[in-house]
Amino acid sequence: MKILVTGGAGYIGSHTCVELLNAGYEIVVLDNFYNSCAESLNRIKELTGKDFKFYECDIRDRDGLEKIFAENNIDAVIHFAGLKAVGESVQKPLEYYENNVGGTITLCEAMRDAGCKKIVFSSSATVYGMNNPSPLKETMQIGGTTNPYGTTKYMIELILQDLYVSDKDWSITILRYFNPIGAHESGRIGENPNGIPNNLMPYVTQVAVGKLSCLSVFGDDYDTHDGTGVRDYIHVVDLALGHIKAVEKVASCTGVNIYNLGTGNGYSVLDIVKAVEKASGVKVNYKIVPRRPGDLATCYSDPSKAKAELGWVAERGIEKMCEDSWRWQKNNPKGY
Ligand code: NAD
Ligand code: UD1
């Protein structure tokens, strides 16, 4: 099978490309390098010993997409390309809707015209909104998102559902990721945030490596085991392997299938700090500050549907996640 990977130079995309190539898939990668660089592609080749075609292209570029579909016999698309910074999305809602929602529509139009109607889409636990209790299940009502980024994911899920209603040839798998962390165990690819990280793990490892001085822990008065926010962290390689199962699924049936990709376990901010300290042997400076607006106390998945229907479970625990995040950070203190 030949898979087009949009956003394949990014964090989750690069890890998924490695697993796809290792599993024997042919891949074509598309990225506009808005939040990534060509070095990640070199490292995918280095890690796998395999080559692949790359197009520097934007998913909003209809002609560019047509050319890619015309030049390659694409069987299915894994669609990672998108903007993902929650805070930035509040400042730049039009850019987020245009890029994420508009870009996905353009991509689906190009797919339809090329007769390629199999897509795996990167959604997020954020679509469950603020009111569903954890463990979160795929059957729960979604919506009530609190920022434009989350709303783009919600809107795209609805658009993909409508697309299938209009044409039953489509096969659509929506993956709702929980909190991806970790890196390839080689330490050669990993998350490469621009500027000061918004997310917890890159912030903690940058404090551990001495790049940042102190972690701000956003609130210690939540109703959780130690008062700090609890999340379902998942190793990015487990997440990447979930995409292999999802590709097998889209290849084998039509319809819309939705899966949580998480471990089902919740860890607090301070659990993560301790686990990184253990993995790195370095003390992580932190201070407690007020809650971050829009944050939930607790968010973790019920991952049983992915186990039952895809035969997928996350296998890497929190120690491995922190060891691999740390190895990537230590070996690449300036990123790629
Ligand atoms: P990332 O920013 O590392 O990767 C996204 C890639 O898409 C980047 O390489 C970027 O350059 C590219 N891109 C963005 N807009 C593009 C466009 N218009 N045309 C072509 N390329 C474009 O992010 P990631 O963490 O790898 O996330 C991948 C997907 O998973 C995103 O859709 C994200 O919203 C979703 N997601 C991520 C997380 C997370 O915590 N990382 C959680 C839930 C969902
Ligand atoms: C955030 C986004 C979510 C997105 C996900 C992955 C919000 C409200 N949600 O999830 O939409 O899909 O990132 O990109 O932004 N924390 C600190 N200090 C920090 C950073 C984080 O204490 O410097 C805490 C947070 O309060 C939270 C936990 O660490 O309890 C995890 O935060 P983060 O990594 O930003 O992920 P989420 O907020 O779960």
Short mmCIF file of C-alpha atoms and ligand atoms in Angstrom, two decimals:
data_model
loop_
_atom_site.label_atom_id
_atom_site.label_comp_id
_atom_site.label_asym_id
_atom_site.label_seq_id
_atom_site.Cartn_x
_atom_site.Cartn_y
_atom_site.Cartn_z
CA MET A 1 0.00 0.00 0.00
CA LYS A 2 1.11 3.54 -0.75
CA ILE A 3 0.26 6.09 1.95
CA LEU A 4 0.34 9.87 1.66
CA VAL A 5 1.38 11.34 5.02
CA THR A 6 0.43 15.02 5.39
CA GLY A 7 2.46 16.81 8.07
CA GLY A 8 4.93 13.93 7.95
CA ALA A 9 7.91 16.07 8.97
CA GLY A 10 6.27 16.97 12.30
CA TYR A 11 6.46 15.32 15.70
CA ILE A 12 3.84 12.56 15.42
CA GLY A 13 4.13 12.36 11.63
CA SER A 14 7.87 11.63 11.67
CA HIS A 15 7.46 8.81 14.20
CA THR A 16 4.60 7.37 12.17
CA CYS A 17 6.67 7.50 8.96
CA VAL A 18 9.36 5.41 10.69
CA GLU A 19 6.83 2.78 11.76
CA LEU A 20 5.12 2.74 8.35
CA LEU A 21 8.45 2.21 6.57
CA ASN A 22 9.48 -0.47 9.09
CA ALA A 23 6.17 -2.23 8.47
CA GLY A 24 6.84 -2.28 4.72
CA TYR A 25 4.49 0.48 3.55
CA GLU A 26 5.48 2.81 0.75
CA ILE A 27 5.07 6.43 1.80
CA VAL A 28 4.85 9.84 0.15
CA VAL A 29 5.30 12.75 2.55
CA LEU A 30 3.87 16.24 2.22
CA ASP A 31 4.68 19.17 4.52
CA ASN A 32 4.98 22.95 4.22
CA PHE A 33 7.61 23.08 7.04
CA TYR A 34 5.54 25.65 8.93
CA ASN A 35 6.36 23.87 12.18
CA SER A 36 9.11 21.43 11.13
CA CYS A 37 12.23 21.13 9.02
CA ALA A 38 13.83 18.87 6.42
CA GLU A 39 16.28 17.38 8.95
CA SER A 40 13.51 15.25 10.47
CA LEU A 41 13.03 13.66 7.03
CA ASN A 42 16.75 12.90 6.77
CA ARG A 43 16.59 11.21 10.15
CA ILE A 44 13.57 9.09 9.17
CA LYS A 45 15.67 7.84 6.23
CA GLU A 46 18.68 7.28 8.49
CA LEU A 47 16.63 5.29 11.05
CA THR A 48 14.87 3.09 8.52
CA GLY A 49 17.48 2.86 5.76
CA LYS A 50 14.62 3.57 3.34
CA ASP A 51 13.93 6.39 0.93
CA PHE A 52 10.63 8.06 0.05
CA LYS A 53 9.24 10.90 -2.04
CA PHE A 54 8.73 14.27 -0.38
CA TYR A 55 6.69 17.24 -1.58
CA GLU A 56 7.07 20.67 0.01
CA CYS A 57 3.42 21.54 -0.39
CA ASP A 58 0.56 23.11 1.53
CA ILE A 59 -2.68 21.19 2.04
CA ARG A 60 -4.52 24.35 0.92
CA ASP A 61 -2.77 24.19 -2.46
CA ARG A 62 -5.28 22.35 -4.63
CA ASP A 63 -3.04 22.24 -7.72
CA GLY A 64 -0.12 20.95 -5.66
CA LEU A 65 -2.30 18.18 -4.24
CA GLU A 66 -3.61 17.24 -7.66
CA LYS A 67 -0.05 16.85 -8.88
CA ILE A 68 0.83 14.58 -5.94
CA PHE A 69 -2.19 12.33 -6.56
CA ALA A 70 -1.50 12.28 -10.31
CA GLU A 71 2.16 11.32 -9.86
CA ASN A 72 1.59 8.68 -7.18
CA ASN A 73 -0.89 5.90 -6.86
CA ILE A 74 -2.00 6.79 -3.34
CA ASP A 75 -4.18 4.21 -1.57
CA ALA A 76 -4.82 6.09 1.66
CA VAL A 77 -3.95 9.34 3.44
CA ILE A 78 -2.84 9.84 7.03
CA HIS A 79 -3.64 13.47 7.72
CA PHE A 80 -1.49 15.09 10.42
CA ALA A 81 -0.97 18.53 8.85
CA GLY A 82 -2.41 21.28 10.98
CA LEU A 83 -1.68 24.06 13.43
CA LYS A 84 -1.79 22.91 17.05
CA ALA A 85 -0.98 25.68 19.54
CA VAL A 86 -4.01 26.29 21.74
CA GLY A 87 -3.00 29.78 22.95
CA GLU A 88 -2.01 30.94 19.46
CA SER A 89 -5.37 29.73 18.13
CA VAL A 90 -7.14 32.17 20.45
CA GLN A 91 -5.03 35.02 19.00
CA LYS A 92 -5.31 33.86 15.39
CA PRO A 93 -8.67 32.10 14.97
CA LEU A 94 -9.00 32.84 11.25
CA GLU A 95 -5.59 31.33 10.50
CA TYR A 96 -6.51 28.21 12.49
CA TYR A 97 -9.89 27.72 10.83
CA GLU A 98 -8.43 28.43 7.40
CA ASN A 99 -5.45 26.12 7.79
CA ASN A 100 -7.03 23.24 9.69
CA VAL A 101 -10.63 23.24 8.46
CA GLY A 102 -10.06 24.85 5.03
CA GLY A 103 -6.96 22.74 4.44
CA THR A 104 -8.78 19.51 5.31
CA ILE A 105 -11.63 20.39 2.95
CA THR A 106 -9.17 21.07 0.11
CA LEU A 107 -7.38 17.80 0.86
CA CYS A 108 -10.65 15.82 0.84
CA GLU A 109 -11.70 17.45 -2.45
CA ALA A 110 -8.41 16.47 -4.04
CA MET A 111 -8.77 12.93 -2.63
CA ARG A 112 -12.31 12.59 -3.96
CA ASP A 113 -11.28 13.79 -7.42
CA ALA A 114 -8.38 11.34 -7.45
CA GLY A 115 -10.64 8.49 -6.32
CA CYS A 116 -8.70 8.02 -3.07
CA LYS A 117 -11.33 7.83 -0.33
CA LYS A 118 -9.48 6.39 2.64
CA ILE A 119 -8.31 8.77 5.36
CA VAL A 120 -6.97 8.56 8.90
CA PHE A 121 -7.42 11.86 10.72
CA SER A 122 -5.58 13.25 13.78
CA SER A 123 -8.21 14.42 16.21
CA SER A 124 -7.76 15.15 19.89
CA ALA A 125 -9.18 14.39 23.31
CA THR A 126 -9.99 18.10 23.36
CA VAL A 127 -13.21 17.35 21.35
CA TYR A 128 -14.72 15.86 24.54
CA GLY A 129 -14.95 19.42 25.91
CA MET A 130 -15.18 20.34 29.58
CA ASN A 131 -18.22 18.39 30.75
CA ASN A 132 -17.58 14.69 30.14
CA PRO A 133 -16.16 12.69 33.06
CA SER A 134 -13.05 10.53 32.61
CA PRO A 135 -12.55 7.83 31.50
CA LEU A 136 -13.63 9.35 28.20
CA LYS A 137 -15.41 7.04 25.75
CA GLU A 138 -16.00 7.43 22.02
CA THR A 139 -19.78 7.24 22.58
CA MET A 140 -19.83 10.43 24.66
CA GLN A 141 -21.21 13.61 23.16
CA ILE A 142 -18.49 15.85 21.76
CA GLY A 143 -18.29 19.64 21.39
CA GLY A 144 -18.22 22.48 23.89
CA THR A 145 -14.59 23.04 22.93
CA THR A 146 -13.01 26.05 24.62
CA ASN A 147 -10.60 27.37 22.00
CA PRO A 148 -10.41 27.67 18.19
CA TYR A 149 -7.83 24.86 17.92
CA GLY A 150 -10.17 22.42 19.65
CA THR A 151 -13.11 23.68 17.63
CA THR A 152 -11.24 22.98 14.36
CA LYS A 153 -10.88 19.34 15.44
CA TYR A 154 -14.58 19.17 16.35
CA MET A 155 -15.62 20.78 13.05
CA ILE A 156 -13.41 18.48 10.98
CA GLU A 157 -14.91 15.43 12.71
CA LEU A 158 -18.39 16.65 11.70
CA ILE A 159 -17.28 17.37 8.14
CA LEU A 160 -15.81 13.88 7.78
CA GLN A 161 -19.05 12.34 9.10
CA ASP A 162 -21.05 14.33 6.54
CA LEU A 163 -18.68 13.28 3.79
CA TYR A 164 -19.40 9.64 4.50
CA VAL A 165 -23.17 10.28 4.58
CA SER A 166 -22.85 11.80 1.09
CA ASP A 167 -20.72 9.01 -0.36
CA LYS A 168 -20.56 5.55 1.22
CA ASP A 169 -17.33 4.70 -0.60
CA TRP A 170 -15.36 6.72 1.98
CA SER A 171 -13.45 4.96 4.72
CA ILE A 172 -12.62 7.36 7.55
CA THR A 173 -10.80 6.63 10.78
CA ILE A 174 -10.73 9.40 13.36
CA LEU A 175 -8.10 9.01 16.07
CA ARG A 176 -8.53 11.04 19.24
CA TYR A 177 -5.06 11.38 20.75
CA PHE A 178 -4.58 11.94 24.44
CA ASN A 179 -1.23 13.53 25.47
CA PRO A 180 1.63 12.36 23.22
CA ILE A 181 5.09 12.54 24.78
CA GLY A 182 8.33 10.58 24.41
CA ALA A 183 10.50 10.14 21.35
CA HIS A 184 12.03 7.42 19.20
CA GLU A 185 14.37 5.43 21.44
CA SER A 186 17.33 6.22 19.19
CA GLY A 187 17.12 9.85 20.36
CA ARG A 188 17.30 10.93 16.69
CA ILE A 189 13.71 12.18 16.23
CA GLY A 190 11.46 13.87 18.75
CA GLU A 191 9.30 16.89 19.52
CA ASN A 192 10.91 20.14 18.41
CA PRO A 193 8.79 23.03 19.71
CA ASN A 194 9.45 26.55 18.47
CA GLY A 195 10.31 28.98 21.26
CA ILE A 196 9.06 28.38 24.78
CA PRO A 197 7.01 25.17 24.90
CA ASN A 198 3.33 25.32 25.82
CA ASN A 199 3.05 21.65 26.70
CA LEU A 200 4.27 20.06 29.89
CA MET A 201 6.84 17.46 28.78
CA PRO A 202 9.04 19.65 26.56
CA TYR A 203 8.93 22.33 29.25
CA VAL A 204 10.07 19.88 31.96
CA THR A 205 12.89 18.42 29.86
CA GLN A 206 14.08 21.92 28.89
CA VAL A 207 14.26 22.80 32.60
CA ALA A 208 16.14 19.54 33.27
CA VAL A 209 18.66 20.27 30.50
CA GLY A 210 19.18 23.83 31.79
CA LYS A 211 17.59 25.67 28.87
CA LEU A 212 14.74 27.01 31.02
CA SER A 213 15.09 27.87 34.69
CA CYS A 214 11.85 26.84 36.35
CA LEU A 215 8.62 25.02 35.55
CA SER A 216 5.37 26.79 36.45
CA VAL A 217 2.91 24.18 37.73
CA PHE A 218 -0.52 25.48 36.82
CA GLY A 219 -2.48 24.95 40.05
CA ASP A 220 -2.15 22.52 42.95
CA ASP A 221 -5.74 22.77 44.19
CA TYR A 222 -7.46 20.43 41.74
CA ASP A 223 -9.44 17.46 42.99
CA THR A 224 -6.68 14.97 42.10
CA HIS A 225 -4.31 12.78 44.15
CA ASP A 226 -1.76 15.58 44.64
CA GLY A 227 -3.78 18.63 43.55
CA THR A 228 -2.10 19.01 40.14
CA GLY A 229 -3.73 18.26 36.76
CA VAL A 230 -3.98 14.64 35.65
CA ARG A 231 -3.54 13.57 32.01
CA ASP A 232 -3.29 10.40 29.93
CA TYR A 233 0.26 10.59 28.56
CA ILE A 234 0.98 8.25 25.67
CA HIS A 235 4.34 7.35 24.12
CA VAL A 236 4.56 8.76 20.60
CA VAL A 237 5.81 5.40 19.26
CA ASP A 238 2.70 3.66 20.65
CA LEU A 239 0.66 6.40 18.98
CA ALA A 240 2.53 5.84 15.70
CA LEU A 241 1.82 2.10 15.91
CA GLY A 242 -1.87 2.94 16.41
CA HIS A 243 -1.76 4.56 12.97
CA ILE A 244 -0.56 1.33 11.39
CA LYS A 245 -3.62 -0.42 12.84
CA ALA A 246 -5.82 2.45 11.68
CA VAL A 247 -4.46 2.18 8.13
CA GLU A 248 -5.24 -1.54 8.14
CA LYS A 249 -8.76 -0.62 9.25
CA VAL A 250 -9.39 2.00 6.53
CA ALA A 251 -8.06 -0.41 3.94
CA SER A 252 -10.46 -3.14 4.99
CA CYS A 253 -13.85 -1.41 5.23
CA THR A 254 -15.88 1.71 4.56
CA GLY A 255 -17.59 3.91 7.15
CA VAL A 256 -16.50 6.25 9.92
CA ASN A 257 -14.66 4.67 12.82
CA ILE A 258 -13.53 6.64 15.84
CA TYR A 259 -10.93 5.55 18.39
CA ASN A 260 -9.31 6.99 21.49
CA LEU A 261 -5.55 6.50 21.49
CA GLY A 262 -4.47 6.68 25.10
CA THR A 263 -3.22 4.38 27.82
CA GLY A 264 -6.19 4.70 30.16
CA ASN A 265 -3.83 5.80 32.98
CA GLY A 266 -3.69 9.27 34.48
CA TYR A 267 -0.52 10.95 35.79
CA SER A 268 -0.30 14.31 37.53
CA VAL A 269 2.08 17.17 36.72
CA LEU A 270 4.14 16.30 39.79
CA ASP A 271 4.20 12.59 38.82
CA ILE A 272 5.77 13.69 35.52
CA VAL A 273 8.28 15.95 37.25
CA LYS A 274 9.36 13.04 39.47
CA ALA A 275 9.55 10.60 36.56
CA VAL A 276 11.74 13.01 34.55
CA GLU A 277 13.98 13.55 37.58
CA LYS A 278 14.39 9.78 37.85
CA ALA A 279 15.08 9.35 34.14
CA SER A 280 17.56 12.22 33.96
CA GLY A 281 19.14 12.17 37.41
CA VAL A 282 18.59 15.96 37.44
CA LYS A 283 16.45 17.94 39.91
CA VAL A 284 13.67 19.86 38.13
CA ASN A 285 12.98 23.30 39.58
CA TYR A 286 9.32 24.15 39.82
CA LYS A 287 6.94 26.62 41.45
CA ILE A 288 3.18 26.50 41.91
CA VAL A 289 1.31 29.25 40.05
CA PRO A 290 -2.43 29.86 39.46
CA ARG A 291 -4.46 27.52 37.25
CA ARG A 292 -4.27 27.97 33.47
CA PRO A 293 -7.68 29.02 32.10
CA GLY A 294 -9.41 26.25 30.16
CA ASP A 295 -7.57 23.39 31.90
CA LEU A 296 -9.44 20.38 33.25
CA ALA A 297 -8.55 18.70 36.55
CA THR A 298 -8.51 15.23 35.02
CA CYS A 299 -8.54 13.85 31.48
CA TYR A 300 -7.88 10.23 30.57
CA SER A 301 -9.18 7.75 28.06
CA ASP A 302 -11.05 4.52 27.98
CA PRO A 303 -8.89 2.89 25.28
CA SER A 304 -10.85 -0.39 25.14
CA LYS A 305 -12.49 0.22 21.74
CA ALA A 306 -9.11 0.47 20.00
CA LYS A 307 -8.06 -2.74 21.73
CA ALA A 308 -11.22 -4.61 20.76
CA GLU A 309 -11.49 -3.39 17.15
CA LEU A 310 -7.93 -2.54 16.12
CA GLY A 311 -6.03 -4.96 18.33
CA TRP A 312 -4.00 -2.00 19.58
CA VAL A 313 -2.84 -1.23 23.10
CA ALA A 314 -0.22 1.22 24.33
CA GLU A 315 2.72 -0.80 25.65
CA ARG A 316 5.22 1.80 26.82
CA GLY A 317 4.86 3.04 30.41
CA ILE A 318 5.62 6.40 31.98
CA GLU A 319 9.27 5.52 32.77
CA LYS A 320 9.98 4.70 29.13
CA MET A 321 8.16 7.86 28.00
CA CYS A 322 10.34 10.01 30.26
CA GLU A 323 13.59 8.19 29.43
CA ASP A 324 12.99 8.63 25.70
CA SER A 325 11.91 12.29 26.03
CA TRP A 326 15.04 12.94 28.06
CA ARG A 327 17.38 11.15 25.61
CA TRP A 328 15.99 13.23 22.73
CA GLN A 329 16.31 16.49 24.73
CA LYS A 330 19.83 15.71 25.98
CA ASN A 331 21.16 14.64 22.58
CA ASN A 332 19.50 17.52 20.72
CA PRO A 333 19.49 20.49 23.14
CA LYS A 334 18.85 22.89 20.26
CA GLY A 335 16.37 20.63 18.47
CA TYR A 336 17.09 19.55 14.89
P1 NAD B 1 3.54 19.20 14.41
O1 NAD B 1 3.32 20.67 14.35
O2 NAD B 1 4.83 18.70 14.89
O3 NAD B 1 3.23 18.54 12.99
C1 NAD B 1 2.29 19.07 12.10
C2 NAD B 1 2.97 19.23 10.75
O4 NAD B 1 2.04 19.76 9.80
C3 NAD B 1 4.17 20.18 10.79
O5 NAD B 1 5.28 19.55 10.21
C4 NAD B 1 3.71 21.38 9.96
O6 NAD B 1 4.79 21.99 9.28
C5 NAD B 1 2.71 20.74 9.02
N1 NAD B 1 1.67 21.65 8.52
C6 NAD B 1 0.89 22.51 9.22
N2 NAD B 1 0.05 23.15 8.40
C7 NAD B 1 0.29 22.67 7.14
C8 NAD B 1 -0.29 22.93 5.87
N3 NAD B 1 -1.25 23.85 5.71
N4 NAD B 1 0.18 22.25 4.80
C9 NAD B 1 1.19 21.34 4.95
N5 NAD B 1 1.76 21.06 6.13
C10 NAD B 1 1.30 21.71 7.21
O7 NAD B 1 2.34 18.59 15.30
P2 NAD B 1 2.14 17.12 15.86
O8 NAD B 1 2.25 17.20 17.34
O9 NAD B 1 2.95 16.16 15.11
O10 NAD B 1 0.59 16.92 15.54
C11 NAD B 1 0.15 16.26 14.38
C12 NAD B 1 -1.38 16.31 14.34
O11 NAD B 1 -1.89 15.71 15.53
C13 NAD B 1 -1.94 17.72 14.29
O12 NAD B 1 -3.09 17.73 13.48
C14 NAD B 1 -2.32 17.98 15.74
O13 NAD B 1 -3.36 18.93 15.86
C15 NAD B 1 -2.79 16.60 16.18
N6 NAD B 1 -2.70 16.41 17.63
C16 NAD B 1 -1.52 16.63 18.27
C17 NAD B 1 -1.44 16.46 19.65
C18 NAD B 1 -0.15 16.73 20.38
O14 NAD B 1 -0.18 16.85 21.60
N7 NAD B 1 0.99 16.79 19.74
C19 NAD B 1 -2.58 16.07 20.37
C20 NAD B 1 -3.77 15.83 19.68
C21 NAD B 1 -3.81 15.99 18.30
C1 UD1 B 2 -3.17 20.75 25.64
C2 UD1 B 2 -4.37 21.34 24.97
C3 UD1 B 2 -5.03 20.31 24.08
C4 UD1 B 2 -4.02 19.75 23.09
C5 UD1 B 2 -2.83 19.18 23.87
C6 UD1 B 2 -1.75 18.69 22.97
C7 UD1 B 2 -5.16 23.08 26.52
C8 UD1 B 2 -6.26 23.51 27.42
N1 UD1 B 2 -5.30 21.85 25.96
O1 UD1 B 2 -3.61 19.68 26.48
O2 UD1 B 2 -6.08 20.91 23.36
O3 UD1 B 2 -4.60 18.72 22.31
O4 UD1 B 2 -2.28 20.23 24.69
O5 UD1 B 2 -1.16 19.73 22.25
O6 UD1 B 2 -4.22 23.80 26.30
N2 UD1 B 2 1.14 22.20 32.76
C9 UD1 B 2 1.82 22.88 33.76
N3 UD1 B 2 2.84 23.71 33.37
C10 UD1 B 2 3.21 23.91 32.07
C11 UD1 B 2 2.49 23.20 31.06
C12 UD1 B 2 1.46 22.36 31.45
O7 UD1 B 2 1.53 22.74 34.94
O8 UD1 B 2 4.12 24.69 31.80
C13 UD1 B 2 0.07 21.26 33.16
C14 UD1 B 2 -1.31 21.60 32.62
O9 UD1 B 2 -2.00 22.46 33.49
C15 UD1 B 2 -1.94 20.20 32.49
C16 UD1 B 2 -0.76 19.29 32.18
O10 UD1 B 2 0.40 20.00 32.60
O11 UD1 B 2 -2.48 19.82 33.74
C17 UD1 B 2 -0.62 18.96 30.70
O12 UD1 B 2 -0.62 20.18 29.95
P1 UD1 B 2 -0.31 20.22 28.37
O13 UD1 B 2 0.93 19.45 28.08
O14 UD1 B 2 -0.36 21.64 27.94
O15 UD1 B 2 -1.52 19.39 27.74
P2 UD1 B 2 -3.09 19.59 27.93
O16 UD1 B 2 -3.42 20.85 28.61
O17 UD1 B 2 -3.64 18.33 28.50
#
